[in-house]
Structures are given as structure tokens and as C-alpha cells.
mmCIF file of C-alpha atoms in Angstrom:
data_model
loop_
_atom_site.group_PDB
_atom_site.id
_atom_site.type_symbol
_atom_site.label_atom_id
_atom_site.label_comp_id
_atom_site.label_asym_id
_atom_site.label_seq_id
_atom_site.Cartn_x
_atom_site.Cartn_y
_atom_site.Cartn_z
ATOM 1 C CA MET A 1 93.082 90.187 118.555
ATOM 2 C CA ASN A 2 93.582 93.380 116.040
ATOM 3 C CA SER A 3 91.086 95.615 115.299
ATOM 4 C CA VAL A 4 90.840 98.934 113.145
ATOM 5 C CA ILE A 5 90.183 102.726 114.774
ATOM 6 C CA PRO A 6 89.401 105.419 112.881
ATOM 7 C CA ILE A 7 91.037 108.267 113.173
ATOM 8 C CA SER A 8 88.602 111.558 111.607
ATOM 9 C CA ILE A 9 91.118 114.014 110.033
ATOM 10 C CA TRP A 10 88.247 116.172 108.938
ATOM 11 C CA SER A 11 85.012 115.685 110.798
ATOM 12 C CA ARG A 12 82.452 112.738 109.719
ATOM 13 C CA GLY A 13 84.975 110.704 108.322
ATOM 14 C CA MET A 14 85.838 113.060 105.027
ATOM 15 C CA ILE A 15 89.724 112.377 105.825
ATOM 16 C CA ASN A 16 90.421 109.509 107.420
ATOM 17 C CA CYS A 17 93.432 107.396 109.064
ATOM 18 C CA PHE A 18 93.433 104.594 110.996
ATOM 19 C CA LEU A 19 94.988 102.624 114.148
ATOM 20 C CA ILE A 20 95.674 99.193 113.943
ATOM 21 C CA LYS A 21 95.618 97.722 117.500
ATOM 22 C CA GLY A 22 98.149 94.809 117.706
ATOM 23 C CA THR A 23 98.942 92.646 120.429
ATOM 24 C CA GLU A 24 102.173 94.840 121.350
ATOM 25 C CA LYS A 25 102.714 97.405 119.079
ATOM 26 C CA HIS A 26 100.388 99.289 116.934
ATOM 27 C CA ILE A 27 100.394 100.521 113.313
ATOM 28 C CA LEU A 28 99.218 104.083 112.308
ATOM 29 C CA VAL A 29 97.873 103.945 108.556
ATOM 30 C CA ASP A 30 97.688 107.211 106.981
ATOM 31 C CA THR A 31 99.054 110.599 108.228
ATOM 32 C CA GLY A 32 96.326 113.036 106.572
ATOM 33 C CA ILE A 33 96.979 116.749 105.365
ATOM 34 C CA PRO A 34 99.625 118.504 106.474
ATOM 35 C CA ASN A 35 99.642 119.941 110.075
ATOM 36 C CA SER A 36 97.638 116.995 111.356
ATOM 37 C CA GLU A 37 100.300 115.349 113.413
ATOM 38 C CA ASN A 38 99.004 117.454 117.049
ATOM 39 C CA LYS A 39 95.060 116.150 115.962
ATOM 40 C CA ILE A 40 96.464 112.487 115.553
ATOM 41 C CA ILE A 41 98.335 112.480 118.608
ATOM 42 C CA ALA A 42 95.229 113.458 120.375
ATOM 43 C CA GLN A 43 93.289 111.102 119.152
ATOM 44 C CA LEU A 44 95.585 108.285 119.891
ATOM 45 C CA ASN A 45 95.230 109.359 123.697
ATOM 46 C CA LYS A 46 92.106 109.987 123.386
ATOM 47 C CA GLN A 47 91.716 105.943 122.686
ATOM 48 C CA GLY A 48 94.201 105.344 125.438
ATOM 49 C CA VAL A 49 97.340 104.553 122.844
ATOM 50 C CA ASN A 50 100.911 105.813 124.179
ATOM 51 C CA LYS A 51 102.846 107.417 121.490
ATOM 52 C CA LYS A 52 105.299 104.988 122.184
ATOM 53 C CA ASP A 53 103.691 102.271 121.717
ATOM 54 C CA ILE A 54 103.197 103.163 117.665
ATOM 55 C CA GLY A 55 105.470 100.589 116.345
ATOM 56 C CA LEU A 56 104.747 101.283 112.114
ATOM 57 C CA ILE A 57 103.606 104.046 110.124
ATOM 58 C CA ILE A 58 101.898 102.986 106.716
ATOM 59 C CA VAL A 59 101.360 105.380 103.844
ATOM 60 C CA THR A 60 98.762 103.692 101.863
ATOM 61 C CA HIS A 61 99.427 106.332 98.321
ATOM 62 C CA ALA A 62 100.879 109.494 97.732
ATOM 63 C CA HIS A 63 98.228 112.221 97.722
ATOM 64 C CA ILE A 64 98.884 114.274 99.924
ATOM 65 C CA ASP A 65 95.414 114.118 102.368
ATOM 66 C CA HIS A 66 97.424 110.588 103.052
ATOM 67 C CA PHE A 67 100.737 111.640 103.294
ATOM 68 C CA GLY A 68 100.576 115.022 104.391
ATOM 69 C CA SER A 69 102.324 114.950 108.373
ATOM 70 C CA ALA A 70 104.262 111.823 107.373
ATOM 71 C CA TYR A 71 107.349 113.875 108.710
ATOM 72 C CA LYS A 72 106.504 114.964 111.399
ATOM 73 C CA LEU A 73 105.013 111.918 112.281
ATOM 74 C CA LYS A 74 107.988 110.443 111.975
ATOM 75 C CA GLN A 75 109.643 112.752 114.052
ATOM 76 C CA LEU A 76 107.286 112.636 116.596
ATOM 77 C CA LEU A 77 106.874 108.901 116.876
ATOM 78 C CA GLN A 78 110.277 107.811 115.948
ATOM 79 C CA VAL A 79 109.130 105.281 114.021
ATOM 80 C CA PRO A 80 109.872 103.469 110.177
ATOM 81 C CA ILE A 81 107.434 104.636 107.368
ATOM 82 C CA LEU A 82 106.579 101.793 104.957
ATOM 83 C CA ALA A 83 105.150 102.559 101.251
ATOM 84 C CA HIS A 84 105.511 101.457 98.060
ATOM 85 C CA GLN A 85 108.425 102.285 95.539
ATOM 86 C CA LEU A 86 106.099 103.481 92.878
ATOM 87 C CA ASP A 87 104.919 106.404 94.584
ATOM 88 C CA VAL A 88 108.289 107.156 96.259
ATOM 89 C CA GLU A 89 108.897 110.076 94.068
ATOM 90 C CA SER A 90 105.875 112.443 95.349
ATOM 91 C CA TYR A 91 107.386 111.509 98.909
ATOM 92 C CA ILE A 92 110.573 112.172 98.516
ATOM 93 C CA THR A 93 109.880 115.828 96.741
ATOM 94 C CA GLY A 94 106.520 116.071 99.083
ATOM 95 C CA LYS A 95 104.176 116.960 96.329
ATOM 96 C CA ALA A 96 101.740 114.690 94.757
ATOM 97 C CA ASP A 97 102.384 113.463 90.959
ATOM 98 C CA ILE A 98 98.848 114.406 89.030
ATOM 99 C CA SER A 99 100.582 113.715 85.837
ATOM 100 C CA THR A 100 98.380 110.554 85.287
ATOM 101 C CA MET A 101 95.369 111.713 87.090
ATOM 102 C CA LYS A 102 92.129 110.973 85.510
ATOM 103 C CA LEU A 103 89.169 112.748 86.772
ATOM 104 C CA ASN A 104 86.109 111.555 87.686
ATOM 105 C CA LYS A 105 84.150 114.815 86.570
ATOM 106 C CA PRO A 106 85.004 117.871 85.366
ATOM 107 C CA GLN A 107 83.589 119.750 88.151
ATOM 108 C CA TRP A 108 86.760 118.453 90.237
ATOM 109 C CA TRP A 109 89.152 120.314 87.575
ATOM 110 C CA LEU A 110 89.105 123.075 90.271
ATOM 111 C CA PHE A 111 90.748 120.597 93.188
ATOM 112 C CA LYS A 112 92.901 118.936 91.247
ATOM 113 C CA GLN A 113 94.511 122.479 91.019
ATOM 114 C CA ILE A 114 94.954 122.981 94.203
ATOM 115 C CA ILE A 115 96.164 119.883 94.990
ATOM 116 C CA LYS A 116 98.853 120.821 92.151
ATOM 117 C CA ASN A 117 99.737 123.644 94.218
ATOM 118 C CA GLN A 118 100.234 121.977 97.626
ATOM 119 C CA SER A 119 103.282 120.558 99.232
ATOM 120 C CA THR A 120 104.663 119.055 102.665
ATOM 121 C CA GLU A 121 107.879 118.031 104.259
ATOM 122 C CA PRO A 122 109.554 115.503 102.311
ATOM 123 C CA PHE A 123 110.551 111.497 103.545
ATOM 124 C CA GLN A 124 112.457 108.853 102.573
ATOM 125 C CA PRO A 125 110.100 105.564 103.554
ATOM 126 C CA ASP A 126 111.935 103.494 105.477
ATOM 127 C CA ILE A 127 110.637 100.075 104.081
ATOM 128 C CA LEU A 128 109.735 99.916 100.698
ATOM 129 C CA ILE A 129 107.471 97.719 98.987
ATOM 130 C CA ASN A 130 108.238 96.490 95.467
ATOM 131 C CA GLY A 131 106.313 95.206 92.660
ATOM 132 C CA ASP A 132 103.153 93.258 93.525
ATOM 133 C CA ALA A 133 105.249 91.625 96.726
ATOM 134 C CA GLU A 134 103.199 91.275 100.014
ATOM 135 C CA TYR A 135 104.311 92.693 103.346
ATOM 136 C CA ASN A 136 103.313 90.454 106.889
ATOM 137 C CA LEU A 137 102.585 92.416 109.733
ATOM 138 C CA LYS A 138 103.033 89.860 112.003
ATOM 139 C CA GLU A 139 106.682 91.196 113.466
ATOM 140 C CA TRP A 140 104.777 94.582 114.073
ATOM 141 C CA GLY A 141 102.162 92.438 116.425
ATOM 142 C CA THR A 142 99.343 92.089 113.443
ATOM 143 C CA ASN A 143 97.882 89.126 112.143
ATOM 144 C CA GLY A 144 97.406 90.669 108.358
ATOM 145 C CA LYS A 145 99.370 91.682 105.379
ATOM 146 C CA ILE A 146 99.886 95.014 103.306
ATOM 147 C CA ILE A 147 98.732 93.898 99.371
ATOM 148 C CA HIS A 148 99.676 96.264 96.390
ATOM 149 C CA THR A 149 96.094 97.553 94.783
ATOM 150 C CA PRO A 150 97.492 100.205 91.971
ATOM 151 C CA GLY A 151 94.661 102.121 90.584
ATOM 152 C CA HIS A 152 94.023 105.195 92.231
ATOM 153 C CA THR A 153 97.869 105.751 92.603
ATOM 154 C CA PRO A 154 100.611 103.379 90.894
ATOM 155 C CA GLY A 155 101.468 102.365 94.370
ATOM 156 C CA SER A 156 98.288 102.237 96.753
ATOM 157 C CA LEU A 157 98.510 100.306 99.250
ATOM 158 C CA SER A 158 95.961 97.930 101.028
ATOM 159 C CA ILE A 159 96.044 95.942 104.610
ATOM 160 C CA ILE A 160 94.012 93.219 104.723
ATOM 161 C CA LEU A 161 93.344 91.709 108.397
ATOM 162 C CA GLU A 162 92.878 88.128 109.197
ATOM 163 C CA ASN A 163 89.853 89.110 111.539
ATOM 164 C CA GLY A 164 87.877 89.850 108.379
ATOM 165 C CA GLU A 165 88.435 93.613 108.346
ATOM 166 C CA ALA A 166 90.436 95.711 105.537
ATOM 167 C CA ILE A 167 91.611 99.572 105.271
ATOM 168 C CA ILE A 168 91.542 100.091 101.017
ATOM 169 C CA MET A 169 91.411 103.761 101.134
ATOM 170 C CA ASP A 170 90.996 105.599 97.864
ATOM 171 C CA MET A 171 90.102 102.317 96.133
ATOM 172 C CA MET A 172 86.759 103.809 96.635
ATOM 173 C CA ALA A 173 84.597 106.025 98.586
ATOM 174 C CA SER A 174 81.269 106.827 100.324
ATOM 175 C CA GLY A 175 78.491 109.411 101.228
ATOM 176 C CA ILE A 176 78.223 112.547 99.227
ATOM 177 C CA LEU A 177 81.904 115.477 98.824
ATOM 178 C CA LEU A 178 84.944 113.719 99.908
ATOM 179 C CA GLY A 179 82.574 111.323 101.852
ATOM 180 C CA GLY A 180 81.184 111.166 105.164
ATOM 181 C CA VAL A 181 79.045 114.092 105.269
ATOM 182 C CA MET A 182 75.990 112.115 104.953
ATOM 183 C CA PHE A 183 74.616 109.206 103.044
ATOM 184 C CA HIS A 184 77.480 107.084 104.428
ATOM 185 C CA LYS A 185 76.367 104.234 102.968
ATOM 186 C CA ARG A 186 75.991 105.947 98.892
ATOM 187 C CA ILE A 187 78.867 104.286 96.883
ATOM 188 C CA LYS A 188 80.549 106.548 94.482
ATOM 189 C CA HIS A 189 84.315 107.242 93.163
ATOM 190 C CA PRO A 190 86.405 109.642 94.497
ATOM 191 C CA PRO A 191 87.726 112.621 92.892
ATOM 192 C CA PHE A 192 90.045 111.035 90.539
ATOM 193 C CA HIS A 193 91.978 107.654 89.730
ATOM 194 C CA ASP A 194 95.037 106.970 87.838
ATOM 195 C CA ASN A 195 94.352 103.853 86.028
ATOM 196 C CA ILE A 196 91.037 102.561 85.941
ATOM 197 C CA ILE A 197 91.846 99.168 84.509
ATOM 198 C CA GLU A 198 94.419 98.415 87.434
ATOM 199 C CA LEU A 199 91.893 99.602 89.775
ATOM 200 C CA LYS A 200 89.551 96.922 88.309
ATOM 201 C CA ASN A 201 92.074 94.346 89.063
ATOM 202 C CA SER A 202 92.784 95.281 92.055
ATOM 203 C CA PHE A 203 89.403 95.199 93.217
ATOM 204 C CA GLU A 204 89.210 91.302 91.972
ATOM 205 C CA LYS A 205 92.361 90.927 93.922
ATOM 206 C CA VAL A 206 90.845 91.996 97.448
ATOM 207 C CA LEU A 207 87.240 90.868 96.754
ATOM 208 C CA SER A 208 89.020 87.471 96.390
ATOM 209 C CA LEU A 209 90.227 87.442 100.199
ATOM 210 C CA LYS A 210 88.493 87.103 102.988
ATOM 211 C CA ALA A 211 87.413 90.608 104.247
ATOM 212 C CA GLU A 212 83.878 91.805 105.064
ATOM 213 C CA VAL A 213 84.176 95.309 106.572
ATOM 214 C CA PHE A 214 86.235 97.788 104.159
ATOM 215 C CA TYR A 215 87.506 101.139 105.431
ATOM 216 C CA LEU A 216 88.034 104.211 103.429
ATOM 217 C CA GLY A 217 89.990 107.249 103.211
ATOM 218 C CA HIS A 218 86.717 109.326 102.680
ATOM 219 C CA GLY A 219 83.678 107.813 103.802
ATOM 220 C CA GLY A 220 82.552 104.484 105.056
ATOM 221 C CA PRO A 221 83.418 101.849 106.301
ATOM 222 C CA VAL A 222 81.214 99.844 104.314
ATOM 223 C CA ASN A 223 80.288 96.103 103.704
ATOM 224 C CA LYS A 224 81.347 93.344 101.410
ATOM 225 C CA SER A 225 78.206 93.852 99.563
ATOM 226 C CA GLN A 226 78.564 97.351 99.110
ATOM 227 C CA ILE A 227 82.161 96.668 97.404
ATOM 228 C CA ILE A 228 80.568 94.348 95.358
ATOM 229 C CA ARG A 229 77.857 96.671 94.404
ATOM 230 C CA TYR A 230 80.554 99.379 93.661
ATOM 231 C CA TYR A 231 82.412 96.794 91.182
ATOM 232 C CA ASN A 232 79.676 96.027 89.503
ATOM 233 C CA LYS A 233 78.500 99.559 88.874
ATOM 234 C CA TYR A 234 81.536 101.034 87.914
ATOM 235 C CA LEU A 235 84.181 98.439 86.753
ATOM 236 C CA LYS A 236 83.305 95.453 86.001
ATOM 237 C CA ASN A 237 82.380 96.064 81.969
ATOM 238 C CA ILE A 238 85.384 98.627 81.935
ATOM 239 C CA ASN A 239 87.854 97.533 79.110
ATOM 240 C CA ASN A 240 89.473 100.711 78.630
ATOM 241 C CA THR A 241 90.944 103.461 80.805
ATOM 242 C CA SER A 242 87.950 105.749 80.531
ATOM 243 C CA TYR A 243 85.264 106.712 83.315
ATOM 244 C CA VAL A 244 82.025 105.130 82.560
#
């Protein structure tokens, strides 16, 4: 039986990575901000997971708090990295593309400027998902699949497991600030999304699948009723590319 284990990069779930425990090999989902590799390895050890038992790294999207340590972890773990082709430009340059980033609220402008000036070691993904193709994780000892869920970035990916767990990262957030500090059940937008119409379509795709527990990049986890509440509050009646 597979299971998802949160790995907190910042305390209280403000920035999360995840370990998917497989039947033989395990999967690391996202790599945190730059220089997070030692913290991640330490948390794997705490979970009783030897780094030699990691078989794959999935990078869910091209924001630097999610791919910041990908290059170093690839060297440490000696495993392939999987990502989506539409976000690959950021990975091979080591910088997030913020050209289409739409702020949820004006006060996030400073945060956007900070991201603009951040960089990390570039890397070339070893496995690229193209378009809306699904990727079966069975060969990595995991009963589940990766699906394309654009909206937060063009190449955002989500993982849907057959046990009812899902990792949807920054499709939404919970809590306050970056999420997780408190009020964990409070649903909200992340600071920004790329395309709100695509995000709406991605939520409809996720909600059509059999998932009940959803793990987030910032805050969470949340249940399906909270996902539906987020969709109804922020996305259901959207018919343009502006926030409500």
C-alpha cells in the first residue's frame, strides 16, 4: 500500500515536499527552495528511508520553492527527474518564468519581485511529460498516476494515487501567509496563478477522479469537501482570466 508522507521545508507546512512510499522504491515529490537538500535527506532518514531507496524525483511545477534543490538532490540520490515539458525553460535556466504570473492580491507584488531575482542550479529533466499525457507510476512501485493540471503554471503536475490520496501542490493553499502557520482548514488562493481558466479546468479534472485527501505545497492537507468549497468560491463562476 502506498502512502504520502509530508516533508516540511519551512515549519508548519509553509513549504512542503512529499515522499510517496512505494512497494520497492520510493518517490520524492518536489525539492523545496535552494539548499534544502540536507534537510530533505535528514527527514527521509527520520522516516527510516535510505536515500538509496528513492527511485524518482517528480518536480510538479516551475516555481523556485519547488525545484530549488532539484539539481543537488539529483546528484545526491542519483535518480531521474520527471517534469512537464511546458515548464522546462525554467528548469534549464534555473529561474522561474514570472511573465504570465497574475497576482491574487496587489500586496504580493513584493513577493513577485523577490522571485524574479532568485535563481538556482539549472537541470535537464530526464523524463518529460508532454501535453495532457498521463504517466503511470507502477514501474516505480506506486499505484497511481501523474496528470497534467495547468493553471498555476503551464506545466503543473498532480499525482493521483489509487489509495485515495492526491498531491495537487499549488493548485490551492490553506492557512495564512504561505499556508500552514495556523487556520489549516482555511482555503485560499496561493499568491498567484498563471491562468485561472486552465486552473478551473484542472480542478474539474481532479474532482472527476477518486481522491479524498489532498496534499498541498503550502498548508493542508485538505479533504474533498474543502476542495469543492474552494472550487465553488473561487472558480465555478469564472469566465475570464481575472481573479474574483
